[in-house]
CSV table of C-alpha atoms in Angstrom, one decimal:
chain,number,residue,atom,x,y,z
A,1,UNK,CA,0.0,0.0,0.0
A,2,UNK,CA,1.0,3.9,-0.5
A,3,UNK,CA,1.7,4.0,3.5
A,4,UNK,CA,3.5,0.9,3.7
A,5,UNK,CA,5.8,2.7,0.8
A,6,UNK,CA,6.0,5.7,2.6
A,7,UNK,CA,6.6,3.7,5.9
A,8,UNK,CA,9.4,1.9,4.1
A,9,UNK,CA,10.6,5.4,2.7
A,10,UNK,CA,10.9,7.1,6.1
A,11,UNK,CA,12.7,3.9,7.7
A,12,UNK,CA,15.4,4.0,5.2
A,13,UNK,CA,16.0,8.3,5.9
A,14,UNK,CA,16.3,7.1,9.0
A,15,UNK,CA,19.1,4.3,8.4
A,16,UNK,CA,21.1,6.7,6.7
A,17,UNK,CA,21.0,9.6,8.9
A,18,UNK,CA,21.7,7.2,11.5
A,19,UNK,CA,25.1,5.5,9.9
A,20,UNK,CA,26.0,9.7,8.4
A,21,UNK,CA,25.5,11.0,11.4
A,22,UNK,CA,27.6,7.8,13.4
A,23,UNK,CA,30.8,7.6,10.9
A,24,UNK,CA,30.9,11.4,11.4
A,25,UNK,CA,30.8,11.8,15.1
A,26,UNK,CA,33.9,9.3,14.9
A,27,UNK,CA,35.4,11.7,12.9
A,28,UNK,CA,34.7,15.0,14.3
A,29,UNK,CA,35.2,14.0,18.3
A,30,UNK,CA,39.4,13.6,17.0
A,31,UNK,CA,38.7,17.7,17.3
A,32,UNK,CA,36.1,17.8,20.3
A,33,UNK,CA,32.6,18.3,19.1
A,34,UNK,CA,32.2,21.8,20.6
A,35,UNK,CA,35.1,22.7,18.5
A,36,UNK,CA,34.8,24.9,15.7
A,37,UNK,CA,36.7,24.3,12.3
A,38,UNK,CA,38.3,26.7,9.8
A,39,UNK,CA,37.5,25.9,6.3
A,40,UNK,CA,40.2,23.7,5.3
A,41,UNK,CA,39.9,21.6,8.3
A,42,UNK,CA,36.1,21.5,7.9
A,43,UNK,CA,36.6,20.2,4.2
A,44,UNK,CA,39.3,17.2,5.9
A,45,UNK,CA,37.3,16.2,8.3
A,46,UNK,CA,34.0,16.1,5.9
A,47,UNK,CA,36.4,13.8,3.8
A,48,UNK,CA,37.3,11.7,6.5
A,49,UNK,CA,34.0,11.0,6.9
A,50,UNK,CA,32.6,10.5,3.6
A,51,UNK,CA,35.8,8.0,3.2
A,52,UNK,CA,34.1,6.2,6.3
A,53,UNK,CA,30.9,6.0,5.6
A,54,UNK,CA,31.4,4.5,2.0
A,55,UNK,CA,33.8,1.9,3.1
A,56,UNK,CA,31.2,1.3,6.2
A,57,UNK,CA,34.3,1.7,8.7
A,58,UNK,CA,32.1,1.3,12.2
A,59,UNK,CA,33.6,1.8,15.6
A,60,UNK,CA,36.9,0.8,16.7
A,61,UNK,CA,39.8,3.1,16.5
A,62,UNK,CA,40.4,4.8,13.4
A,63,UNK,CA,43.0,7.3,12.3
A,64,UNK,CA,42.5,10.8,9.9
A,65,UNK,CA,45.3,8.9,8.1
A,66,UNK,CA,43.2,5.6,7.5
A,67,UNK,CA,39.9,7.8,7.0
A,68,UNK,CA,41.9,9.9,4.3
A,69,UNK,CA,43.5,6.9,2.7
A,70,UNK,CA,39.6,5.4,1.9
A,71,UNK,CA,38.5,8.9,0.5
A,72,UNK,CA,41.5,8.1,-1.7
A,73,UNK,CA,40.5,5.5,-2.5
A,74,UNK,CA,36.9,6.7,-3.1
A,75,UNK,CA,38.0,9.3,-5.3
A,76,UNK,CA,40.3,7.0,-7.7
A,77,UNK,CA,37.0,4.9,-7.9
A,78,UNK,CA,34.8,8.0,-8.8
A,79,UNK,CA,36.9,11.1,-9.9
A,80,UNK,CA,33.6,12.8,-9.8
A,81,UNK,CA,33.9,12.9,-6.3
A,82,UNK,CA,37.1,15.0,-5.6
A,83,UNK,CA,35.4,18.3,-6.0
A,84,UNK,CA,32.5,17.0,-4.2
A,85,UNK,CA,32.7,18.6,-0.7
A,86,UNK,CA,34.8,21.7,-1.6
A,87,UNK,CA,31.5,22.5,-3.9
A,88,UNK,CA,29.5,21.7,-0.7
A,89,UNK,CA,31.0,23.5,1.7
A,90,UNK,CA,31.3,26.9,-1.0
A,91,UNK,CA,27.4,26.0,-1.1
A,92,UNK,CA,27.1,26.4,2.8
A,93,UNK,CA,29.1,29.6,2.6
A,94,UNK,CA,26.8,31.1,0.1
A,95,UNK,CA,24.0,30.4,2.2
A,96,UNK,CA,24.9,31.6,5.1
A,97,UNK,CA,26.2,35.3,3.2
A,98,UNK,CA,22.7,35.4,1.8
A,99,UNK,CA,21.1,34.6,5.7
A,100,UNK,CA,23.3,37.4,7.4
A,101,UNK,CA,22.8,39.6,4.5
A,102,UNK,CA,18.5,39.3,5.8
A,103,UNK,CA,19.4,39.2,9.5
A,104,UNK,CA,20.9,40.7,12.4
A,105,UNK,CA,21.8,37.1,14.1
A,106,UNK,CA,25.6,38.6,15.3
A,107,UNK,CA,26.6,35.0,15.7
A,108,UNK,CA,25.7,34.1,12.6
A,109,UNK,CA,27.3,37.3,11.0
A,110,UNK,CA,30.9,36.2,13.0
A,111,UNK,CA,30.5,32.7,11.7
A,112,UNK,CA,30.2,33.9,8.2
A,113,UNK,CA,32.8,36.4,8.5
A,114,UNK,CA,35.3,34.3,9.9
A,115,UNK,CA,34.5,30.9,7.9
A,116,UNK,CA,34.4,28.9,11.1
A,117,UNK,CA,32.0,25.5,11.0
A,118,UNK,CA,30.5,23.8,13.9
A,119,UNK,CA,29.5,19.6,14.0
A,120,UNK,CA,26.2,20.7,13.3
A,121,UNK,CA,27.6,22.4,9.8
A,122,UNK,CA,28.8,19.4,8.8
A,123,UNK,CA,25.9,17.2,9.9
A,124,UNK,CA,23.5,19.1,7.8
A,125,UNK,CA,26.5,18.9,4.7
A,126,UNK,CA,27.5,15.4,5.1
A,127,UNK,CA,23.3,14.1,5.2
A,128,UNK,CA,23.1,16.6,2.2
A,129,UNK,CA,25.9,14.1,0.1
A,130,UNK,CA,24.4,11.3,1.3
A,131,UNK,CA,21.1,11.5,-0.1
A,132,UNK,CA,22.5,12.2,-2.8
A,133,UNK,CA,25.1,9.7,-3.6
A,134,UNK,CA,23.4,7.3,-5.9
A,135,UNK,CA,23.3,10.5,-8.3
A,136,UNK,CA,27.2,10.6,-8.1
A,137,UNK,CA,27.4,6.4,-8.4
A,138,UNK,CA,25.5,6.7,-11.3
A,139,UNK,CA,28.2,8.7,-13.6
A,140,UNK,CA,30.3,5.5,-12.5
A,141,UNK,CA,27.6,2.7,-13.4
A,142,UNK,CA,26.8,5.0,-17.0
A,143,UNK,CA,31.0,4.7,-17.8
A,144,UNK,CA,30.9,1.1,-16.9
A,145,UNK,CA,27.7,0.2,-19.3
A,146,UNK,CA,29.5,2.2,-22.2
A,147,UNK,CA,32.5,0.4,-22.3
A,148,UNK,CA,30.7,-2.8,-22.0
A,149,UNK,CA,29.3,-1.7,-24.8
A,150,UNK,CA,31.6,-0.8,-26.8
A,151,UNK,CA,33.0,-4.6,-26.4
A,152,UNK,CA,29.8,-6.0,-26.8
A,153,UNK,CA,30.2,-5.9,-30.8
A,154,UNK,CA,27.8,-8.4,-31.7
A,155,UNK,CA,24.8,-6.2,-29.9
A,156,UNK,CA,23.3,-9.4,-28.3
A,157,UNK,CA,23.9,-7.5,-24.7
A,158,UNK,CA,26.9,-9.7,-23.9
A,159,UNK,CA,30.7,-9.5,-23.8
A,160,UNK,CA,32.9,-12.6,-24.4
A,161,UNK,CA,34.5,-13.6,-20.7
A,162,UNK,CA,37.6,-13.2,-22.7
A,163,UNK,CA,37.0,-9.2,-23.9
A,164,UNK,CA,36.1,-8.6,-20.4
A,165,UNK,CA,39.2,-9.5,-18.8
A,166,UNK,CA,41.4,-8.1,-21.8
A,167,UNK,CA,40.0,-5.0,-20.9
A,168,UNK,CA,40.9,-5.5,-17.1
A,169,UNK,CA,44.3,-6.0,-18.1
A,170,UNK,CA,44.3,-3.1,-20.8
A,171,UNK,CA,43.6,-0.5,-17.2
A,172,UNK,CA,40.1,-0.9,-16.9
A,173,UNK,CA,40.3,-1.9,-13.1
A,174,UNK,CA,36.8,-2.2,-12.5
A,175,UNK,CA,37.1,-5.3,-14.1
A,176,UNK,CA,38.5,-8.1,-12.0
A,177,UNK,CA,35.8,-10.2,-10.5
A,178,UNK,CA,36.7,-13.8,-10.8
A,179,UNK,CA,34.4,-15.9,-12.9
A,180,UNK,CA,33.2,-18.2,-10.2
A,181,UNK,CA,31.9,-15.0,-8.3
A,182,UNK,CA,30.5,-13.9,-12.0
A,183,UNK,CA,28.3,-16.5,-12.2
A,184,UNK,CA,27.1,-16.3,-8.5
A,185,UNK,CA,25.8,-12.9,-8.9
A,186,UNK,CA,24.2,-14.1,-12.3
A,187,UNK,CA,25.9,-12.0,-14.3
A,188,UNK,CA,27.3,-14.9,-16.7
A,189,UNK,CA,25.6,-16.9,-19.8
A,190,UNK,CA,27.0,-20.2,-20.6
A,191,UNK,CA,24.4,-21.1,-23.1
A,192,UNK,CA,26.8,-21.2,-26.1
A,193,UNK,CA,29.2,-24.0,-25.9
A,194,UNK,CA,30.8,-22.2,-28.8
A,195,UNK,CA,31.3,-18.8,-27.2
A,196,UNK,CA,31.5,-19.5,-24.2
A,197,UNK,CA,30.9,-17.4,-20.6
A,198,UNK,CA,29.9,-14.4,-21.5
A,199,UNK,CA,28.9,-11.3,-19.4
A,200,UNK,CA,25.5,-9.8,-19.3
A,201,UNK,CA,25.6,-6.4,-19.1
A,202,UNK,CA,22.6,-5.8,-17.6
A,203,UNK,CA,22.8,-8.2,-14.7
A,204,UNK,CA,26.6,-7.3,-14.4
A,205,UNK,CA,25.6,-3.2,-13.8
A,206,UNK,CA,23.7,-4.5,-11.2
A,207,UNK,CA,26.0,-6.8,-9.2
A,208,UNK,CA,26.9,-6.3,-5.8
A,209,UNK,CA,30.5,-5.8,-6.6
A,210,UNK,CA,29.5,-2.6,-8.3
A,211,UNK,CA,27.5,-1.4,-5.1
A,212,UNK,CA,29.0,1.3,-2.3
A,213,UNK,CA,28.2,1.9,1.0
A,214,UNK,CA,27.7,-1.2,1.8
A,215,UNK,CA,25.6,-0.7,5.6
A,216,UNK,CA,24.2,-3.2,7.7
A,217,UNK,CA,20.8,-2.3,6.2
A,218,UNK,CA,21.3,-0.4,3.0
A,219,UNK,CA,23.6,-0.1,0.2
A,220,UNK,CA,24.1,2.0,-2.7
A,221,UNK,CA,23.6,0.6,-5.8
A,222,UNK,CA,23.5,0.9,-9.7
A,223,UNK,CA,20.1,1.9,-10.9
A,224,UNK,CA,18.4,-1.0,-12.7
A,225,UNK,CA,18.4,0.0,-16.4
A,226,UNK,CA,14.4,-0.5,-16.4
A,227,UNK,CA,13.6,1.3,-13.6
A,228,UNK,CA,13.5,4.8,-15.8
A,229,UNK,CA,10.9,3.3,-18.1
A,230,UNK,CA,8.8,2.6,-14.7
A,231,UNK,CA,8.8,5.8,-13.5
């Protein structure tokens, strides 16, 4: 039913806030959470956090160095992503000149004067890239169906097994699931003795390997290729 959906719909808002909100108190208590940030700090530590929460780092000790080294990590993955919080953060900078411009909150005219951020600052910017992280997964999944299409020559929706690991070698990194794991996400056709394994595209964009954030009750995924002829 439509309030089952919307049940569903608030549960999951709630699941993310929860783990965006978790990964980034981990972060931000390495600088006390009463502490305010300059601007470069506030971008690190907003980093930190979104390396994190996509690798699903929970509790434990953790360093900035390790944080840093899985936003690295995240950003060789999906280039996209290095402007990502810099853009952000110039965003919450804009609207906070516009609020003092239309009030005489002194606070918030120091805070905008001096570029100094607060936990709350980058709990209202770090659930702001969360919801909207599918949108930056899906420039990654788009690349990935081109250049299986570009290999897929016969336009059956299929790449040889052999294509696909050429191209692995070639650079394409994204490439390197072993063909036992293949053809337990269902992502391989064996019907053609002749051909062999071959890849389907379709059910390959969709694997689990090509999913981030992978939380205890959510993950981000490719979009299913269908789902924009649903809508």
């Amino acid at each position: 039913s439509i309030e089952d959906g919307v049940a569903m719909i608030l549960m999951i808002e709630h699941l993310v806030a929860d783990s965006v909100h978790k990964a980034l108190t981990d972060v931000y208590s390495r600088h006390g959470s009463h502490v305010e940030l300059g601007r470069a700090a506030f971008i690190r530590v907003l980093e930190a956090w979104l390396g994190r929460w996509e690798s699903a780092v929970t509790g434990g000790p953790s360093s900035d160095r390790d944080d840093m080294m899985l936003f690295g990590n995240l950003v060789r993955d999906m280039p996209s992503l290095a402007h990502l919080v810099p853009g952000k953060v110039k965003t919450l900078e804009y609207l906070r000149d516009s609020d003092v411009r239309h009030s005489s909150n002194a606070r918030a005219g120091r805070h905008a004067m001096q570029r100094r951020f607060s936990l709350e600052d980058a709990k209202s910017v770090s659930l702001d890239i969360a919801k909207q992280f599918g949108s930056y997964l899906q420039m990654q999944c788009h690349s990935m169906t081109e250049k299986l299409a570009e290999l897929d020559t016969g336009k059956t929706g299929r790449v040889p097994i052999s294509k696909f690991y050429q191209a692995a070698l070639g650079g394409e990194w994204r490439f390197s699931e072993s063909l036992t794991y293949l053809e337990q996400q269902g992502a391989i056709d064996n019907s053609s003795t002749w051909q062999g394994p071959r890849i389907i595209i379709a059910n390959y964009i969709e694997a689990m390997s090509n999913c981030v954030v992978m939380q205890e009750h959510y993950s981000v995924c490719c979009q299913t290729q269908c789902e924009g002829y649903l809508d």
